[in-house]
Backbone as numpy.savetxt, mean C-alpha at the origin, in Angstrom:
# Nx Ny Nz CAx CAy CAz Cx Cy Cz
5.76 17.93 -0.66 4.97 17.80 -1.87 3.63 18.50 -1.73
3.10 18.59 -0.55 1.76 19.15 -0.39 0.73 18.04 -0.47
-0.53 18.41 -0.29 -1.59 17.42 -0.26 -1.99 16.93 -1.65
-2.22 17.84 -2.59 -2.74 17.45 -3.90 -1.83 16.48 -4.66
-0.51 16.68 -4.64 0.34 15.71 -5.35 0.32 14.30 -4.76
-0.18 14.15 -3.55 -0.23 12.83 -2.92 -1.48 12.06 -3.36
-2.45 12.74 -3.93 -3.70 12.07 -4.31 -3.51 10.87 -5.24
-2.61 10.93 -6.24 -2.42 9.72 -7.07 -1.99 8.51 -6.24
-1.19 8.72 -5.22 -0.78 7.62 -4.35 -1.99 7.06 -3.60
-2.81 7.95 -3.09 -4.00 7.53 -2.34 -4.94 6.73 -3.24
-5.17 7.22 -4.46 -6.09 6.52 -5.36 -5.48 5.25 -5.95
-4.16 5.22 -6.13 -3.50 3.99 -6.56 -3.64 2.90 -5.52
-3.49 3.27 -4.25 -3.68 2.33 -3.16 -5.12 1.83 -3.13
-6.07 2.72 -3.28 -7.48 2.32 -3.25 -7.80 1.36 -4.40
-7.27 1.63 -5.59 -7.51 0.72 -6.71 -6.87 -0.64 -6.43
-5.68 -0.64 -5.85 -5.04 -1.91 -5.49 -5.87 -2.71 -4.49
-6.44 -2.01 -3.51 -7.31 -2.68 -2.55 -8.57 -3.22 -3.23
-9.08 -2.47 -4.21 -10.26 -2.93 -4.95 -9.93 -4.17 -5.77
-8.76 -4.20 -6.38 -8.33 -5.38 -7.14 -8.24 -6.59 -6.20
-7.64 -6.41 -5.04 -7.56 -7.50 -4.06 -8.93 -7.98 -3.63
-9.84 -7.03 -3.41 -11.21 -7.39 -3.03 -11.92 -8.15 -4.13
-11.72 -7.71 -5.38 -12.34 -8.40 -6.51 -11.78 -9.82 -6.64
-10.47 -9.96 -6.48 -9.86 -11.29 -6.54 -10.42 -12.20 -5.45
-10.61 -11.63 -4.28 -11.17 -12.42 -3.18 -12.62 -12.80 -3.47
-13.38 -11.85 -3.98 -14.79 -12.12 -4.29 -14.91 -13.21 -5.35
-13.98 -13.24 -6.28 -14.01 -14.26 -7.34 -13.38 -15.57 -6.89
-12.87 -15.61 -5.68 -12.29 -16.83 -5.16 -10.82 -17.03 -5.50
-10.24 -16.09 -6.23 -8.84 -16.22 -6.62 -7.93 -16.20 -5.40
-8.23 -15.32 -4.45 -7.36 -15.24 -3.27 -7.40 -16.54 -2.47
-8.57 -17.18 -2.41 -8.66 -18.46 -1.70 -7.78 -19.49 -2.39
-7.76 -19.46 -3.72 -6.91 -20.38 -4.48 -5.43 -20.09 -4.22
-5.06 -18.81 -4.24 -3.66 -18.42 -4.00 -3.25 -18.81 -2.58
-4.13 -18.55 -1.61 -3.80 -18.82 -0.21 -3.66 -20.33 0.04
-4.46 -21.15 -0.66 -4.41 -22.59 -0.42 -3.38 -23.31 -1.30
-2.88 -22.67 -2.34 -1.84 -23.27 -3.18 -0.47 -22.86 -2.64
0.28 -23.84 -2.18 1.59 -23.53 -1.61 2.50 -22.82 -2.60
2.49 -23.25 -3.84 3.38 -22.64 -4.85 2.96 -21.21 -5.15
1.67 -20.99 -5.38 1.20 -19.63 -5.69 1.38 -18.71 -4.49
1.12 -19.22 -3.29 1.27 -18.38 -2.10 2.73 -18.00 -1.91
3.62 -18.96 -2.11 5.06 -18.66 -1.99 5.47 -17.62 -3.03
5.00 -17.77 -4.26 5.34 -16.79 -5.30 4.80 -15.41 -4.94
3.58 -15.37 -4.45 2.97 -14.09 -4.05 3.76 -13.45 -2.92
4.14 -14.26 -1.93 4.94 -13.75 -0.81 6.28 -13.23 -1.28
6.95 -13.95 -2.20 8.27 -13.53 -2.65 8.20 -12.26 -3.48
7.14 -12.10 -4.25 6.97 -10.85 -5.00 6.81 -9.69 -4.02
5.97 -9.87 -3.01 5.79 -8.83 -2.00 7.05 -8.56 -1.21
7.78 -9.62 -0.87 9.04 -9.47 -0.14 10.06 -8.72 -0.98
10.16 -9.08 -2.24 11.09 -8.40 -3.14 10.76 -6.94 -3.30
9.47 -6.65 -3.41 9.07 -5.25 -3.55 9.41 -4.46 -2.29
9.16 -5.02 -1.12 9.52 -4.34 0.13 11.03 -4.09 0.20
11.81 -5.09 -0.18 13.27 -4.94 -0.16 13.72 -3.86 -1.14
13.16 -3.86 -2.33 13.51 -2.85 -3.34 13.15 -1.45 -2.84
11.95 -1.31 -2.31 11.49 0.00 -1.85 12.32 0.48 -0.66
12.62 -0.42 0.28 13.45 -0.06 1.43 14.84 0.36 1.00
15.43 -0.38 0.07 16.76 -0.02 -0.44 16.72 1.33 -1.14
15.68 1.56 -1.90 15.53 2.84 -2.60 15.49 3.99 -1.60
14.79 3.82 -0.50 14.71 4.88 0.50 16.07 5.16 1.14
16.86 4.11 1.35 18.16 4.28 1.98 19.17 4.90 1.01
19.18 4.42 -0.22 20.22 4.81 -1.18 19.94 6.16 -1.84
18.72 6.38 -2.22 18.40 7.60 -2.97 18.19 8.77 -2.02
18.95 9.80 -2.20 18.83 11.01 -1.37 17.92 12.01 -2.09
16.79 12.25 -1.49 15.85 13.21 -2.06 15.89 14.50 -1.27
15.67 15.57 -1.95 15.56 16.86 -1.29 14.13 16.99 -0.77
13.97 17.74 0.30 12.63 18.00 0.81 11.87 18.78 -0.25
10.67 18.32 -0.54 9.83 19.00 -1.53 9.12 20.16 -0.85
9.44 21.33 -1.26 8.74 22.52 -0.76 7.57 22.81 -1.70
6.42 23.20 -1.16 5.27 23.46 -2.01 5.62 24.42 -3.14
5.35 23.96 -4.37 5.57 24.81 -5.54 7.02 24.90 -5.97
7.94 24.19 -5.32 9.36 24.29 -5.64 10.00 22.91 -5.77
9.44 22.05 -6.58 10.00 20.73 -6.77 11.18 20.81 -7.73
12.36 20.33 -7.30 13.53 20.29 -8.18 13.30 19.31 -9.32
12.79 18.17 -8.98 12.54 17.11 -9.96 11.10 16.65 -9.74
10.17 17.18 -10.52 8.77 16.85 -10.27 8.50 15.34 -10.34
7.75 14.87 -9.39 7.36 13.47 -9.38 6.11 13.35 -10.23
6.12 12.40 -11.12 4.98 12.23 -12.03 3.84 11.51 -11.30
2.64 12.02 -11.52 1.46 11.45 -10.88 1.30 9.98 -11.25
1.56 9.65 -12.51 1.42 8.27 -12.96 2.37 7.33 -12.23
3.59 7.80 -11.97 4.56 6.97 -11.26 4.11 6.73 -9.82
3.59 7.77 -9.18 3.08 7.62 -7.81 1.90 6.66 -7.78
1.00 6.80 -8.75 -0.18 5.95 -8.84 0.24 4.49 -9.01
1.14 4.23 -9.97 1.57 2.85 -10.25 2.29 2.24 -9.04
3.13 3.02 -8.38 3.86 2.50 -7.22 2.90 2.10 -6.10
1.92 2.95 -5.84 0.94 2.64 -4.78 0.06 1.45 -5.18
-0.32 1.39 -6.44 -1.12 0.27 -6.93 -0.36 -1.04 -6.77
0.90 -1.05 -7.18 1.72 -2.26 -7.06 1.89 -2.67 -5.61
2.13 -1.70 -4.75 2.30 -2.00 -3.33 1.03 -2.62 -2.75
-0.13 -2.05 -3.08 -1.39 -2.56 -2.54 -1.73 -3.94 -3.10
-1.48 -4.15 -4.39 -1.81 -5.44 -5.01 -0.91 -6.55 -4.50
0.35 -6.23 -4.19 1.27 -7.27 -3.72 1.30 -7.41 -2.20
0.42 -6.71 -1.52 0.38 -6.77 -0.06 -0.51 -7.93 0.38
0.07 -8.99 0.93 -0.75 -10.13 1.33 -1.75 -9.80 2.43
-1.48 -8.75 3.19 -2.38 -8.37 4.28 -3.79 -8.09 3.77
-3.90 -7.42 2.62 -5.22 -7.10 2.08 -5.97 -8.37 1.68
-5.27 -9.29 0.99 -5.93 -10.54 0.60 -6.38 -11.33 1.83
-5.52 -11.40 2.83 -5.89 -12.12 4.04 -7.05 -11.44 4.76
-7.06 -10.11 4.75 -8.15 -9.37 5.37 -9.48 -9.72 4.70
-9.49 -9.61 3.37 -10.72 -9.94 2.65 -11.12 -11.40 2.85
-10.14 -12.30 2.77 -10.44 -13.72 2.92 -11.01 -14.03 4.31
-10.57 -13.29 5.31 -11.10 -13.49 6.67 -12.44 -12.80 6.85
-12.62 -11.64 6.21 -13.83 -10.85 6.41 -15.03 -11.40 5.65
-14.84 -11.73 4.38 -15.98 -12.11 3.54 -16.83 -13.23 4.14
-16.24 -14.35 4.56 -17.09 -15.42 5.10 -17.86 -15.02 6.36
-17.33 -14.07 7.10 -17.97 -13.66 8.35 -19.19 -12.78 8.14
-19.18 -11.98 7.08 -20.24 -10.98 6.94 -21.13 -11.17 5.72
-20.74 -12.00 4.78 -21.58 -12.19 3.60 -22.69 -13.19 3.89
-23.88 -12.86 3.43 -25.04 -13.72 3.60 -25.20 -14.55 2.33
-24.99 -15.87 2.39 -25.06 -16.69 1.17 -26.46 -16.74 0.57
-27.47 -16.32 1.31 -28.85 -16.31 0.81 -29.15 -15.08 -0.03
-28.24 -14.11 -0.02 -28.44 -12.87 -0.79 -27.39 -12.78 -1.88
-27.57 -11.82 -2.78 -26.65 -11.65 -3.91 -25.23 -11.34 -3.41
-24.32 -12.27 -3.66 -22.95 -12.12 -3.16 -22.18 -11.01 -3.86
-22.43 -10.81 -5.15 -21.69 -9.79 -5.89 -21.94 -8.40 -5.30
-23.20 -8.08 -5.03 -23.52 -6.77 -4.47 -22.96 -6.61 -3.07
-23.05 -7.65 -2.26 -22.51 -7.58 -0.90 -20.99 -7.40 -0.93
-20.33 -8.17 -1.77 -18.87 -8.07 -1.89 -18.46 -6.69 -2.38
-19.17 -6.20 -3.39 -18.86 -4.88 -3.95 -19.02 -3.79 -2.89
-20.06 -3.89 -2.08 -20.28 -2.90 -1.03 -19.16 -2.95 0.01
-18.75 -4.14 0.40 -17.65 -4.27 1.36 -16.34 -3.71 0.80
-16.04 -4.05 -0.45 -14.80 -3.56 -1.07 -14.85 -2.05 -1.21
-15.98 -1.53 -1.67 -16.11 -0.07 -1.82 -15.94 0.63 -0.47
-16.55 0.08 0.57 -16.44 0.68 1.90 -15.00 0.67 2.38
-14.32 -0.45 2.20 -12.92 -0.56 2.62 -12.05 0.44 1.86
-12.28 0.55 0.55 -11.50 1.50 -0.26 -11.81 2.94 0.14
-13.07 3.25 0.40 -13.44 4.61 0.81 -12.79 4.95 2.15
-12.81 4.02 3.08 -12.15 4.26 4.38 -10.65 4.46 4.19
-10.06 3.73 3.28 -8.64 3.90 3.00 -8.36 5.28 2.44
-9.18 5.74 1.49 -9.01 7.08 0.90 -9.12 8.15 1.98
-10.13 8.03 2.83 -10.32 9.03 3.90 -9.15 9.01 4.87
-8.76 7.82 5.34 -7.68 7.77 6.34 -6.35 8.22 5.74
-6.02 7.81 4.52 -4.77 8.26 3.90 -4.79 9.76 3.62
-5.96 10.30 3.30 -6.07 11.75 3.09 -5.80 12.51 4.38
-6.34 12.00 5.48 -6.08 12.63 6.78 -4.60 12.55 7.12
-3.99 11.37 6.89 -2.54 11.23 7.14 -1.75 12.22 6.30
-2.12 12.36 5.03 -1.39 13.27 4.13 -1.53 14.72 4.60
-2.72 15.10 5.02 -2.92 16.46 5.52 -2.10 16.70 6.79
-2.10 15.72 7.68 -1.32 15.86 8.92 0.18 15.91 8.61
0.63 15.05 7.71 2.05 15.03 7.35 2.47 16.35 6.71
1.61 16.90 5.88 1.91 18.19 5.25 2.02 19.28 6.31
1.14 19.25 7.28 1.15 20.23 8.37 2.45 20.13 9.17
2.84 18.91 9.53 4.06 18.70 10.31 5.29 19.08 9.49
5.31 18.68 8.23 6.45 18.96 7.37 6.72 20.44 7.26
5.68 21.21 7.08 5.85 22.66 6.92 6.41 23.32 8.18
6.21 22.71 9.33 6.61 23.34 10.58 7.87 22.74 11.21
8.13 21.49 10.97 9.17 20.81 11.75 10.31 20.21 10.95
10.13 19.98 9.68 11.08 19.15 8.96 12.24 19.94 8.36
13.44 19.48 8.65 14.65 20.01 8.02 15.20 18.91 7.10
16.15 19.26 6.24 16.72 18.25 5.35 17.38 17.12 6.14
18.07 17.45 7.22 18.71 16.42 8.04 17.71 15.45 8.64
16.62 15.96 9.17 15.59 15.10 9.75 14.94 14.24 8.66
14.75 14.84 7.49 14.15 14.10 6.37 15.05 12.94 5.96
16.36 13.18 5.88 17.31 12.12 5.53 17.25 10.98 6.54
17.22 11.32 7.83 17.13 10.29 8.88 15.81 9.52 8.74
14.72 10.24 8.50 13.41 9.59 8.34 13.45 8.61 7.17
14.04 9.00 6.05 14.12 8.13 4.87 14.94 6.87 5.20
16.08 7.05 5.86 16.93 5.91 6.18 16.23 4.97 7.16
15.62 5.52 8.20 14.90 4.69 9.17 13.75 3.95 8.48
13.01 4.65 7.63 11.90 4.00 6.90 12.42 2.87 6.03
13.53 3.10 5.34 14.12 2.06 4.51 14.56 0.86 5.31
15.19 1.11 6.45 15.64 0.01 7.32 14.44 -0.78 7.83
13.37 -0.10 8.21 12.16 -0.78 8.69 11.59 -1.67 7.58
11.50 -1.13 6.36 10.97 -1.93 5.25 11.87 -3.13 4.95
13.18 -2.92 4.99 14.10 -4.05 4.79 13.94 -5.08 5.92
13.71 -4.61 7.13 13.46 -5.52 8.24 12.21 -6.36 8.02
11.14 -5.72 7.54 9.91 -6.46 7.24 10.16 -7.46 6.11
10.92 -7.05 5.10 11.23 -7.96 3.99 12.00 -9.17 4.51
12.97 -8.94 5.38 13.74 -10.05 5.97 12.84 -10.96 6.80
11.96 -10.37 7.59 11.04 -11.17 8.40 10.15 -12.04 7.51
9.64 -11.45 6.42 8.82 -12.23 5.49 9.63 -13.34 4.84
10.86 -13.01 4.44 11.70 -14.00 3.77 12.05 -15.16 4.70
12.23 -14.87 5.97 12.64 -15.90 6.92 11.47 -16.64 7.57
10.26 -16.07 7.45 9.10 -16.73 8.08 8.65 -17.89 7.21
8.08 -18.85 7.85 7.57 -20.00 7.11 6.12 -19.83 6.71
5.52 -18.70 7.11 4.08 -18.51 6.86 3.80 -18.26 5.41
């Protein structure tokens, strides 16, 4: 796909992380984490999404996207929405914020500004790190990837995601 077409995914993820940070700052994540029913629902939505995405990777055979030669162009909006949904349903982000905020926020100072700065910093670091990953992946893809290797990568990725979904489904956490 190249680097530029991946940007909607990167920014969708960042917006999802920002939503999670805002929910945590407003105390919603603390409510979800402490409510057994809401936490279970949140976990099952995330588990279902992982299972769906893993199955999609295994079942759907995609051709390697060569720069400028996409057989079936991927829409930026679809990439953005998929990344946003993945980030918003990822319990890791909520737990990260819930663990981080009490440790670093000063209750004597304006909490909204402190929370916003932490969320912005986390999102900016995510954009930078995902951009570096995308650039590195593009570099490797152009030099090393064949259709056969890509198919194996997709299947292995799908199996790993299904494994994580199973672990989440079977865990009592």
